[in-house]
Amino acid sequence: MTTRIALAAGDGIGPEIMDATLAVFRAAGVLEHLEFVPVEMGRSVFEKGDTRGMTDAAIATVESCGVLFKGPMETPKGGGGKSINVTARKIWNAFANLRTFRTLPGVITPFSKAGIPIDLVIVRENIEDTYGGVEHRLSNDMIQCKRLISAPGSDQVVRFALRTAQRLGIRQVHCGHKANIMKMTDGIFLERFRQAAKDFPDIECGDVIVDALCMNLVMKPQSYRMVVLPNLQGDIVSDLCAGLVGGLGFAPSANIGTHISIFEAVHGTAPDIAGKGIANPAALLLSGVMMLRHLGLVRDAVLIENALLRCLEDGVHTGDFGDKTKPSVGTTEFAKGIADRLGQLPQTVPAAPLPEAGTGERVTFKVHPKPLHQEVIRTFTNAVTHVVGCDVYLDTPLSTSSVAEELQRICHDTPFRLTLISNRGTQVWPTGSAFTECVDYWRARFELRDGVIPGTFGQSRAIALLDRVAEKFTVCSYELLRTFDGVRGFSLAQGQ
Ligand code: NAD
């Protein structure tokens, strides 16, 4: 019985590198276990006017296979076309982006020259954070992007990272974050990591602030084995790591979800070299190797990985890397070079280890049944929450003291009092610095008056206050202030 994999060759160099990858798979005997089902995605679909970049039939095939192996795809410039990669990750909830970075023989980098080996894994949260793309223009001058980080979204990705570390025999995992500044969003990500770490006592778990992480990665990349990060930070850090090991030509990636996973190279369609037969297929092949591991075909993955390492070690290279004094080969010859070395081991770097005898030889992957409806994932369910105030954001030409006077008049007969006005997160009233420059987007914070017991009324009183403010001011946006089990669910202003 074969396992079905949805296959989209992609645009530009996609078909060339996909052919090369499948040639290596064929030579390794992998195609005995797998049936690749072609799906229509990318440029041809955009050109027919479908802004999703994938046909209904392609979506149905991917959903029935549970695995998509894809080449790079062009994102149309302008028009309504969205990046297929982002759409695919989001609609199919591929919540973890897994990328591996290893020193490769024949790929010359400052670290390879210095004899410093790199072998690390980055796990990036793939759905949330600023990538929700929830953006608004709030005033003439202010644009907002909402950074959404949830407890269950964090749980999914940090637990995936720790399980993967366990599977790969990685004994040390760090959580990268900026919780010193974004105490609530990065704070929940870090807190969920620490909570999950308790279930993995064999793994040494630590955390690192993302800016320090970047410096450390550049200075001593061998200090890390796996780092898990929120989406935007993970995006940046993973490309930094690609640079450490030789660039995009060797950067594979897996987007893992509960039901559907997507395997693809990180690089794009390389329009400048498309059709010339000179593209480097290594990143796509390595993505394919990650896919084989995901499917349970670990022996095949090891066979191919070691052949690639041996081929690189022997100095076979495409034009984008390697020893420039030796002639480069084309995409097909490079694939043949790998296929010819199947069964050989690298001599100068550690070979990929074989799994225990009797394991890793058959597909263990199971397609999950299609969910009947969109599932709600939850971490905290029983927190007791009370509304204790609201933040009303205003665009006003008045001075801070005049705004404060008017707002105090507005709320004088409500359960709320004006406690602060801030601008770009910095308190400017009741106290503030004359040096603080302000823009046209003010926050007025109203909190319960002393003596009013939280929970004695619902949220409608706080929303009614918004109505009153809106009669006098231009309101840009609004947030309720809540406590959860008595703990403040909102940050304080700088200077408060
Ligand atoms: P790119 O990665 O396509 O190219 C950047 C440079 O790297 C080019 O000089 C290219 O020749 C070289 N390069 C990339 N892959 C190579 C390979 N395998 N072998 C040899 N050289 C390689 O990035 P770009 O030019 O910014 O983007 C081109 C198109 O690709 C755009 O339409 C973009 O939207 C799309 N894109 C798709 C994906 C994806 O599908 N995963 C990712 C990134 C960009």
Coordinates of C-alpha atoms and ligand atoms in Angstrom, one line a residue:
M1 CA 0.0 0.0 0.0
T2 CA 1.3 3.4 -0.9
T3 CA 0.9 6.7 1.0
R4 CA -0.5 9.6 -1.1
I5 CA 1.4 12.9 -1.0
A6 CA 0.0 16.0 -2.7
L7 CA 2.7 17.4 -5.0
A8 CA 2.9 21.0 -6.4
A9 CA 6.1 21.5 -8.4
G10 CA 5.8 25.3 -8.2
D11 CA 6.8 28.2 -10.4
G12 CA 10.2 29.4 -11.8
I13 CA 12.9 26.9 -10.9
G14 CA 10.3 24.8 -9.0
P15 CA 9.7 22.1 -11.7
E16 CA 13.5 21.7 -12.3
I17 CA 14.4 21.2 -8.7
M18 CA 11.3 19.1 -8.1
D19 CA 12.3 16.8 -11.0
A20 CA 15.8 16.5 -9.5
T21 CA 14.4 15.7 -6.1
L22 CA 12.1 13.0 -7.4
A23 CA 15.0 11.5 -9.4
V24 CA 16.9 11.0 -6.1
F25 CA 13.8 9.6 -4.4
R26 CA 13.3 7.2 -7.3
A27 CA 16.9 6.0 -7.1
A28 CA 16.6 5.5 -3.4
G29 CA 13.5 3.4 -3.8
V30 CA 11.2 5.8 -1.9
L31 CA 8.6 5.9 -4.7
E32 CA 7.7 2.3 -3.8
H33 CA 6.1 3.6 -0.6
L34 CA 4.7 6.9 -1.9
E35 CA 2.3 8.0 -4.5
F36 CA 2.7 11.7 -5.5
V37 CA -0.6 13.2 -6.6
P38 CA -0.1 16.4 -8.7
V39 CA -2.1 19.4 -7.6
E40 CA -2.6 22.8 -9.4
M41 CA -1.2 25.7 -7.3
G42 CA 0.7 28.8 -8.1
R43 CA 1.0 31.2 -11.0
S44 CA -1.3 29.3 -13.4
V45 CA -4.1 29.5 -10.9
F46 CA -3.5 33.1 -10.1
E47 CA -3.6 33.8 -13.8
K48 CA -7.0 32.3 -14.1
G49 CA -8.2 34.9 -11.5
D50 CA -8.3 32.7 -8.4
T51 CA -6.7 34.9 -5.7
R52 CA -6.1 31.9 -3.4
G53 CA -3.6 30.5 -5.9
M54 CA -5.0 27.0 -5.6
T55 CA -7.9 25.2 -7.1
D56 CA -10.7 23.6 -5.2
A57 CA -9.5 20.2 -6.5
A58 CA -6.0 21.0 -5.1
I59 CA -7.4 21.9 -1.7
A60 CA -9.5 18.7 -1.6
T61 CA -6.4 16.6 -2.5
V62 CA -4.2 18.2 0.1
E63 CA -6.8 17.7 2.7
S64 CA -7.3 14.0 1.8
C65 CA -3.5 13.3 1.7
G66 CA -2.6 15.3 4.9
V67 CA 0.9 16.1 3.4
L68 CA 1.8 18.6 0.7
F69 CA 5.3 18.6 -0.9
K70 CA 5.7 21.9 -2.7
G71 CA 8.2 23.8 -4.8
P72 CA 8.5 27.6 -4.5
M73 CA 5.5 29.7 -5.9
E74 CA 5.3 33.2 -7.2
T75 CA 3.3 35.7 -5.2
P76 CA 1.7 38.1 -7.7
K77 CA 2.8 41.7 -7.2
G78 CA -0.3 43.9 -6.7
G79 CA -3.8 42.7 -7.4
G80 CA -5.7 40.5 -4.9
G81 CA -3.3 37.5 -5.0
K82 CA -2.0 36.5 -1.5
S83 CA 1.1 34.4 -0.7
I84 CA 0.1 30.8 -1.1
N85 CA 2.6 29.9 1.5
V86 CA 1.0 32.0 4.1
T87 CA -2.6 31.1 3.1
A88 CA -1.7 27.4 3.1
R89 CA -0.1 27.5 6.6
K90 CA -3.1 29.4 8.0
I91 CA -6.1 27.6 6.5
W92 CA -4.6 24.2 7.3
N93 CA -3.3 25.3 10.7
A94 CA 0.3 24.3 10.1
F95 CA 1.2 25.9 13.4
A96 CA 4.9 24.9 13.7
N97 CA 7.6 25.9 11.2
L98 CA 10.6 23.6 11.7
R99 CA 13.9 24.4 10.1
T100 CA 17.2 22.6 10.5
F101 CA 20.6 24.2 10.0
R102 CA 23.8 22.2 9.7
T103 CA 27.3 22.8 8.6
L104 CA 27.6 21.0 5.2
P105 CA 30.8 19.9 3.6
G106 CA 31.8 21.9 0.6
V107 CA 29.6 24.8 1.7
I108 CA 32.1 27.5 2.7
T109 CA 31.1 29.9 5.4
P110 CA 33.1 31.9 8.0
F111 CA 32.2 29.2 10.5
S112 CA 33.3 26.3 8.3
K113 CA 36.6 28.1 7.7
A114 CA 37.0 28.5 11.5
G115 CA 36.2 24.8 12.1
I116 CA 33.1 25.7 14.1
P117 CA 30.4 23.1 13.5
I118 CA 26.7 24.3 13.5
D119 CA 23.9 21.9 14.1
L120 CA 20.7 23.6 15.2
V121 CA 17.0 23.5 14.9
I122 CA 14.6 26.5 14.9
V123 CA 10.9 26.0 15.6
R124 CA 8.8 29.1 14.8
E125 CA 5.2 29.6 15.7
N126 CA 3.5 29.9 12.3
I127 CA 0.0 31.3 12.7
E128 CA -0.2 34.0 15.4
D129 CA 1.7 37.1 16.4
T130 CA 1.6 40.0 13.9
Y131 CA 1.1 37.5 11.1
G132 CA -2.6 37.6 11.8
G133 CA -2.3 40.7 9.6
V134 CA -4.9 42.5 11.8
E135 CA -4.1 46.1 10.9
H136 CA -6.0 49.3 11.2
R137 CA -5.4 53.0 10.5
L138 CA -6.5 54.6 13.7
S139 CA -5.9 58.3 13.1
N140 CA -4.3 60.5 10.5
D141 CA -0.8 59.4 11.7
M142 CA -1.2 56.2 13.6
I143 CA -1.4 52.6 12.1
Q144 CA -1.9 49.6 14.4
C145 CA -0.9 45.9 13.9
K146 CA -2.4 43.7 16.5
R147 CA 0.0 41.2 18.0
L148 CA -2.1 38.2 19.0
I149 CA -0.5 35.4 21.0
S150 CA -2.8 32.8 22.6
A151 CA -2.1 30.3 25.3
P152 CA -3.3 27.3 23.3
G153 CA -1.4 28.5 20.2
S154 CA 1.7 28.8 22.3
D155 CA 1.1 25.3 23.9
Q156 CA 0.8 23.7 20.5
V157 CA 4.1 25.0 19.2
V158 CA 6.3 24.7 22.4
R159 CA 5.0 21.1 23.0
F160 CA 5.7 20.3 19.4
A161 CA 9.3 21.6 19.8
L162 CA 9.9 19.6 22.9
R163 CA 8.5 16.4 21.4
T164 CA 10.6 16.9 18.3
A165 CA 13.7 17.5 20.5
Q166 CA 12.9 14.2 22.3
R167 CA 12.5 12.4 18.9
L168 CA 15.8 13.8 17.5
G169 CA 17.7 13.2 20.7
I170 CA 18.2 16.9 21.3
R171 CA 18.9 17.5 25.0
Q172 CA 18.7 21.3 25.2
V173 CA 15.9 23.6 24.1
H174 CA 15.7 27.3 24.5
C175 CA 12.7 29.6 24.3
G176 CA 13.6 32.9 22.5
H177 CA 11.4 35.8 23.4
K178 CA 11.2 39.5 24.3
A179 CA 9.2 39.0 27.5
N180 CA 11.2 41.7 29.3
I181 CA 9.4 44.3 27.2
M182 CA 6.2 42.6 26.0
K183 CA 5.5 41.1 29.3
M184 CA 2.0 39.8 28.4
T185 CA 2.3 38.5 24.8
D186 CA 5.9 37.2 25.0
G187 CA 5.2 36.5 28.6
I188 CA 2.4 33.9 27.9
F189 CA 4.6 32.3 25.2
L190 CA 7.5 31.9 27.7
E191 CA 5.1 30.9 30.6
R192 CA 3.6 28.1 28.4
F193 CA 7.1 26.9 27.4
R194 CA 8.1 26.7 31.1
Q195 CA 4.9 24.9 31.9
A196 CA 5.4 22.4 29.0
A197 CA 9.1 21.9 30.0
K198 CA 7.9 20.3 33.3
D199 CA 6.7 17.3 31.2
F200 CA 10.1 16.8 29.6
P201 CA 12.4 16.4 32.5
D202 CA 15.2 14.8 30.3
I203 CA 15.5 18.0 28.3
E204 CA 17.4 21.0 29.6
C205 CA 15.2 24.0 29.0
G206 CA 16.3 27.6 29.2
D207 CA 15.2 30.9 27.7
V208 CA 17.0 33.7 26.0
I209 CA 16.0 37.2 25.0
V210 CA 15.8 37.4 21.2
D211 CA 18.4 40.2 20.8
A212 CA 21.0 38.4 22.9
L213 CA 20.1 35.3 21.0
C214 CA 20.9 36.9 17.6
M215 CA 24.3 38.1 18.9
N216 CA 25.1 34.7 20.4
L217 CA 24.1 32.9 17.2
V218 CA 26.5 35.1 15.3
M219 CA 29.3 34.8 17.8
K220 CA 29.0 31.2 19.1
P221 CA 26.2 29.3 17.2
Q222 CA 27.4 26.1 18.7
S223 CA 25.8 27.1 22.0
Y224 CA 22.3 26.2 20.8
R225 CA 20.7 23.0 19.7
M226 CA 17.0 24.0 19.4
V227 CA 15.3 27.4 19.8
V228 CA 11.5 27.9 19.8
L229 CA 10.2 31.4 19.1
P230 CA 7.0 33.4 18.4
N231 CA 6.3 34.0 14.7
L232 CA 8.0 37.3 13.8
Q233 CA 11.1 36.7 15.9
G234 CA 11.3 33.1 14.6
D235 CA 11.0 34.3 11.0
I236 CA 14.0 36.6 11.5
V237 CA 16.1 34.3 13.5
S238 CA 15.6 31.4 11.1
D239 CA 16.9 33.4 8.2
L240 CA 19.8 34.5 10.3
C241 CA 20.6 30.8 10.9
A242 CA 20.2 30.1 7.1
G243 CA 23.0 32.7 6.6
L244 CA 25.2 30.9 9.2
V245 CA 25.2 27.7 7.2
G246 CA 25.5 29.0 3.6
G247 CA 22.3 30.7 2.6
L248 CA 19.0 29.8 1.1
G249 CA 20.3 27.1 -1.2
F250 CA 20.5 24.8 1.8
A251 CA 17.5 25.9 3.9
P252 CA 14.7 23.3 4.1
S253 CA 11.5 23.7 6.1
A254 CA 8.5 21.8 7.4
N255 CA 5.2 23.4 8.4
I256 CA 3.6 21.0 10.8
G257 CA 0.0 20.9 11.8
T258 CA -2.3 18.4 13.6
H259 CA -4.0 17.4 10.3
I260 CA -1.9 18.7 7.5
S261 CA 1.8 19.4 7.1
I262 CA 3.6 21.2 4.3
F263 CA 7.2 20.6 3.2
E264 CA 9.0 23.2 1.1
A265 CA 12.3 24.9 0.5
V266 CA 12.7 28.4 2.0
H267 CA 13.9 30.1 -1.1
G268 CA 11.7 31.5 -3.8
T269 CA 11.2 30.8 -7.5
A270 CA 14.6 32.4 -8.6
P271 CA 13.2 34.0 -11.8
D272 CA 16.7 35.1 -12.7
I273 CA 17.9 31.5 -13.3
A274 CA 14.6 29.7 -14.1
G275 CA 14.7 27.4 -17.1
K276 CA 18.5 27.4 -17.2
G277 CA 18.9 24.1 -15.5
I278 CA 21.4 25.5 -13.0
A279 CA 19.3 25.8 -9.8
N280 CA 20.5 24.1 -6.6
P281 CA 17.9 21.4 -5.6
A282 CA 19.5 20.8 -2.2
A283 CA 17.0 22.8 -0.1
L284 CA 14.0 21.1 -1.7
L285 CA 15.7 17.7 -1.4
L286 CA 16.4 18.4 2.3
S287 CA 12.8 19.4 2.8
G288 CA 11.9 16.1 1.2
V289 CA 14.2 14.4 3.7
M290 CA 12.3 16.1 6.5
M291 CA 9.0 14.8 4.9
L292 CA 10.3 11.3 4.8
R293 CA 11.2 11.5 8.5
H294 CA 7.7 12.9 9.2
L295 CA 6.2 9.9 7.4
G296 CA 8.3 7.5 9.4
L297 CA 10.6 6.6 6.5
V298 CA 13.7 7.4 8.5
R299 CA 16.0 4.8 6.8
D300 CA 15.3 6.4 3.4
A301 CA 15.8 9.9 4.9
V302 CA 19.2 8.9 6.3
L303 CA 20.2 7.1 3.0
I304 CA 19.5 10.3 1.0
E305 CA 21.0 12.7 3.5
N306 CA 24.3 10.8 3.7
A307 CA 24.5 10.6 -0.1
L308 CA 24.0 14.4 -0.3
L309 CA 26.7 15.0 2.3
R310 CA 29.1 12.7 0.5
C311 CA 28.3 14.4 -2.8
L312 CA 29.0 17.8 -1.3
E313 CA 32.2 16.5 0.3
D314 CA 33.4 15.3 -3.1
G315 CA 33.1 18.9 -4.3
V316 CA 30.2 18.4 -6.6
H317 CA 28.3 21.7 -6.7
T318 CA 25.9 24.0 -8.6
G319 CA 27.0 27.5 -9.5
D320 CA 25.5 29.2 -6.3
F321 CA 28.0 27.6 -3.9
G322 CA 31.2 25.6 -3.5
D323 CA 34.8 25.8 -4.8
K324 CA 34.7 28.3 -7.6
T325 CA 38.0 26.9 -9.0
K326 CA 36.1 23.7 -9.8
P327 CA 33.5 23.7 -12.6
S328 CA 29.9 23.7 -11.4
V329 CA 27.3 21.2 -12.6
G330 CA 23.7 21.6 -13.5
T331 CA 20.6 20.7 -11.5
T332 CA 20.2 17.2 -13.1
E333 CA 23.9 16.3 -12.8
F334 CA 23.8 17.4 -9.2
A335 CA 20.9 15.1 -8.5
K336 CA 22.7 12.3 -10.4
G337 CA 25.8 12.9 -8.2
I338 CA 23.6 12.3 -5.1
A339 CA 21.9 9.3 -6.6
D340 CA 25.2 7.7 -7.5
R341 CA 26.4 8.0 -3.9
L342 CA 23.3 6.4 -2.3
G343 CA 24.7 3.9 0.3
Q344 CA 27.9 5.9 0.9
L345 CA 28.7 7.8 4.0
P346 CA 30.4 11.2 4.5
Q347 CA 34.0 11.1 5.7
T348 CA 34.6 14.5 7.1
V349 CA 31.3 15.3 9.0
P350 CA 29.2 13.0 11.1
A351 CA 26.9 10.8 9.1
A352 CA 23.2 11.0 9.8
P353 CA 22.5 8.2 12.3
L354 CA 20.5 5.1 11.3
P355 CA 17.5 4.3 13.6
E356 CA 17.5 1.1 15.6
A357 CA 17.2 -2.1 13.6
G358 CA 13.7 -2.9 12.5
T359 CA 12.5 0.8 12.8
G360 CA 12.1 3.6 10.4
E361 CA 11.5 1.4 7.4
R362 CA 7.8 1.8 6.8
V363 CA 5.3 4.6 6.7
T364 CA 3.9 5.3 10.2
F365 CA 2.0 8.4 9.2
K366 CA -1.8 8.3 9.4
V367 CA -4.1 10.7 7.8
H368 CA -6.4 12.3 10.4
P369 CA -10.1 12.3 9.6
K370 CA -11.3 15.7 8.4
P371 CA -12.7 17.7 11.4
L372 CA -16.5 18.1 11.2
H373 CA -16.3 21.8 12.1
Q374 CA -13.7 24.4 13.2
E375 CA -12.4 23.2 16.5
V376 CA -12.0 25.7 19.4
I377 CA -8.7 25.1 21.1
R378 CA -8.5 26.3 24.8
T379 CA -6.0 26.3 27.6
F380 CA -7.7 28.2 30.4
T381 CA -11.4 27.6 30.8
N382 CA -12.5 28.6 34.2
A383 CA -10.9 31.9 35.0
V384 CA -13.2 34.3 36.8
T385 CA -13.1 37.6 34.9
H386 CA -14.4 41.1 35.9
V387 CA -14.4 44.3 33.9
V388 CA -12.5 46.9 35.9
G389 CA -12.3 49.7 33.4
C390 CA -11.6 50.6 29.8
D391 CA -9.0 52.3 27.6
V392 CA -10.6 54.7 25.1
Y393 CA -8.2 55.9 22.3
L394 CA -8.8 59.5 21.0
D395 CA -7.7 61.7 18.2
T396 CA -7.9 65.3 19.6
P397 CA -6.2 68.6 19.0
L398 CA -6.8 69.7 22.6
S399 CA -4.0 70.0 25.2
T400 CA -3.6 67.0 27.6
S401 CA -5.0 69.0 30.6
S402 CA -8.1 70.1 28.6
V403 CA -8.7 66.5 27.5
A404 CA -8.4 65.4 31.1
E405 CA -10.8 68.1 32.4
E406 CA -13.4 67.1 29.8
L407 CA -13.0 63.4 30.4
Q408 CA -13.3 63.8 34.2
R409 CA -16.6 65.7 33.6
I410 CA -17.9 63.0 31.4
C411 CA -17.3 60.2 33.9
H412 CA -18.1 62.0 37.1
D413 CA -21.4 60.1 37.7
T414 CA -20.1 56.6 36.6
P415 CA -18.4 53.9 38.5
F416 CA -15.1 54.9 36.7
R417 CA -12.5 57.6 37.2
L418 CA -9.9 58.8 34.7
T419 CA -6.6 57.4 36.0
L420 CA -4.2 58.2 33.2
I421 CA -3.7 59.6 29.7
S422 CA -0.8 58.2 27.7
N423 CA 0.7 58.7 24.2
R424 CA 2.5 55.9 22.4
G425 CA 2.4 53.9 25.7
T426 CA 4.0 56.7 27.8
Q427 CA 2.1 58.4 30.6
V428 CA 1.5 62.1 30.0
W429 CA -1.2 62.8 32.6
P430 CA -1.5 63.2 35.6
T431 CA 2.3 63.4 35.5
G432 CA 4.6 63.3 32.6
S433 CA 7.7 64.8 31.0
A434 CA 7.7 67.8 28.8
F435 CA 10.3 65.9 26.6
T436 CA 7.7 63.3 25.6
E437 CA 6.7 64.0 22.0
C438 CA 3.1 63.1 21.3
V439 CA 1.3 62.0 18.2
D440 CA -2.4 62.2 17.3
Y441 CA -3.5 59.1 19.2
W442 CA -4.2 59.4 22.9
R443 CA -5.2 56.7 25.4
A444 CA -7.5 57.7 28.2
R445 CA -7.7 55.0 30.9
F446 CA -10.8 54.7 33.1
E447 CA -10.6 52.5 36.2
L448 CA -13.1 51.6 38.9
R449 CA -13.4 54.2 41.6
D450 CA -12.2 53.3 45.1
G451 CA -14.8 51.3 46.9
V452 CA -16.5 49.9 43.8
I453 CA -16.3 46.1 44.0
P454 CA -15.3 44.4 40.8
G455 CA -18.1 42.1 39.5
T456 CA -21.0 44.1 40.9
F457 CA -21.9 45.0 37.3
G458 CA -21.1 43.7 33.9
Q459 CA -19.4 45.2 30.9
S460 CA -22.3 47.3 29.8
R461 CA -21.4 50.2 32.2
A462 CA -17.9 50.4 30.7
I463 CA -19.3 50.3 27.1
A464 CA -21.9 53.0 28.0
L465 CA -18.9 55.2 29.0
L466 CA -17.5 54.8 25.5
D467 CA -20.8 56.2 24.2
R468 CA -20.5 59.3 26.3
V469 CA -16.8 59.9 25.3
A470 CA -17.8 59.4 21.6
E471 CA -20.3 62.3 21.9
K472 CA -17.4 64.7 22.7
F473 CA -14.3 63.2 21.0
T474 CA -13.2 61.3 17.9
V475 CA -12.8 57.8 19.2
C476 CA -10.1 55.7 17.4
S477 CA -10.4 52.4 19.2
Y478 CA -11.4 50.9 22.5
E479 CA -10.3 48.1 24.9
L480 CA -12.0 46.7 28.0
L481 CA -9.8 46.3 31.1
R482 CA -10.4 43.0 32.8
T483 CA -9.0 40.9 35.7
F484 CA -8.7 37.1 35.4
D485 CA -8.8 35.3 38.7
G486 CA -8.0 38.7 40.3
V487 CA -4.9 39.2 38.2
R488 CA -4.7 42.4 36.0
G489 CA -5.2 41.4 32.3
F490 CA -3.6 44.6 30.9
S491 CA -0.2 46.3 31.0
L492 CA 0.6 49.5 32.8
A493 CA 1.8 52.6 30.9
Q494 CA 5.5 53.5 30.9
G495 CA 5.9 55.8 33.8
Q496 CA 2.7 54.7 35.6
Ligands
NAD1 P1 14.5 34.0 -4.5 O1 14.7 33.1 -3.3 O2 13.6 33.4 -5.6 O3 15.9 34.5 -5.1 C1 16.9 35.2 -4.4 C2 18.2 34.9 -5.0 O4 18.6 33.5 -4.6 C3 18.2 34.9 -6.6 O5 19.5 35.4 -7.0 C4 18.1 33.4 -6.9 O6 18.7 33.1 -8.2 C5 18.9 32.7 -5.8 N1 18.3 31.4 -5.5 C6 17.2 31.1 -4.9 N2 17.0 29.8 -4.9 C7 18.0 29.2 -5.5 C8 18.4 27.9 -5.8 N3 17.7 26.8 -5.4 N4 19.6 27.7 -6.5 C9 20.3 28.7 -6.9 N5 20.0 30.0 -6.6 C10 18.9 30.3 -5.9 O7 13.8 35.3 -3.9 P2 13.0 36.5 -4.6 O8 13.8 36.8 -5.9 O9 12.9 37.5 -3.6 O10 11.6 36.0 -5.0 C11 11.2 35.5 -6.3 C12 9.8 35.0 -6.2 O11 9.7 33.9 -5.3 C13 8.8 36.0 -5.8 O12 7.6 35.9 -6.6 C14 8.4 35.6 -4.4 O13 7.1 35.9 -4.0 C15 8.6 34.1 -4.5 N6 8.9 33.4 -3.2 C16 8.3 32.2 -2.9 C17 8.7 31.5 -1.8 C18 8.0 30.1 -1.6 O14 7.2 29.7 -2.4 N7 8.3 29.4 -0.5 C19 9.6 32.0 -0.9 C20 10.2 33.2 -1.2 C21 9.9 33.9 -2.3

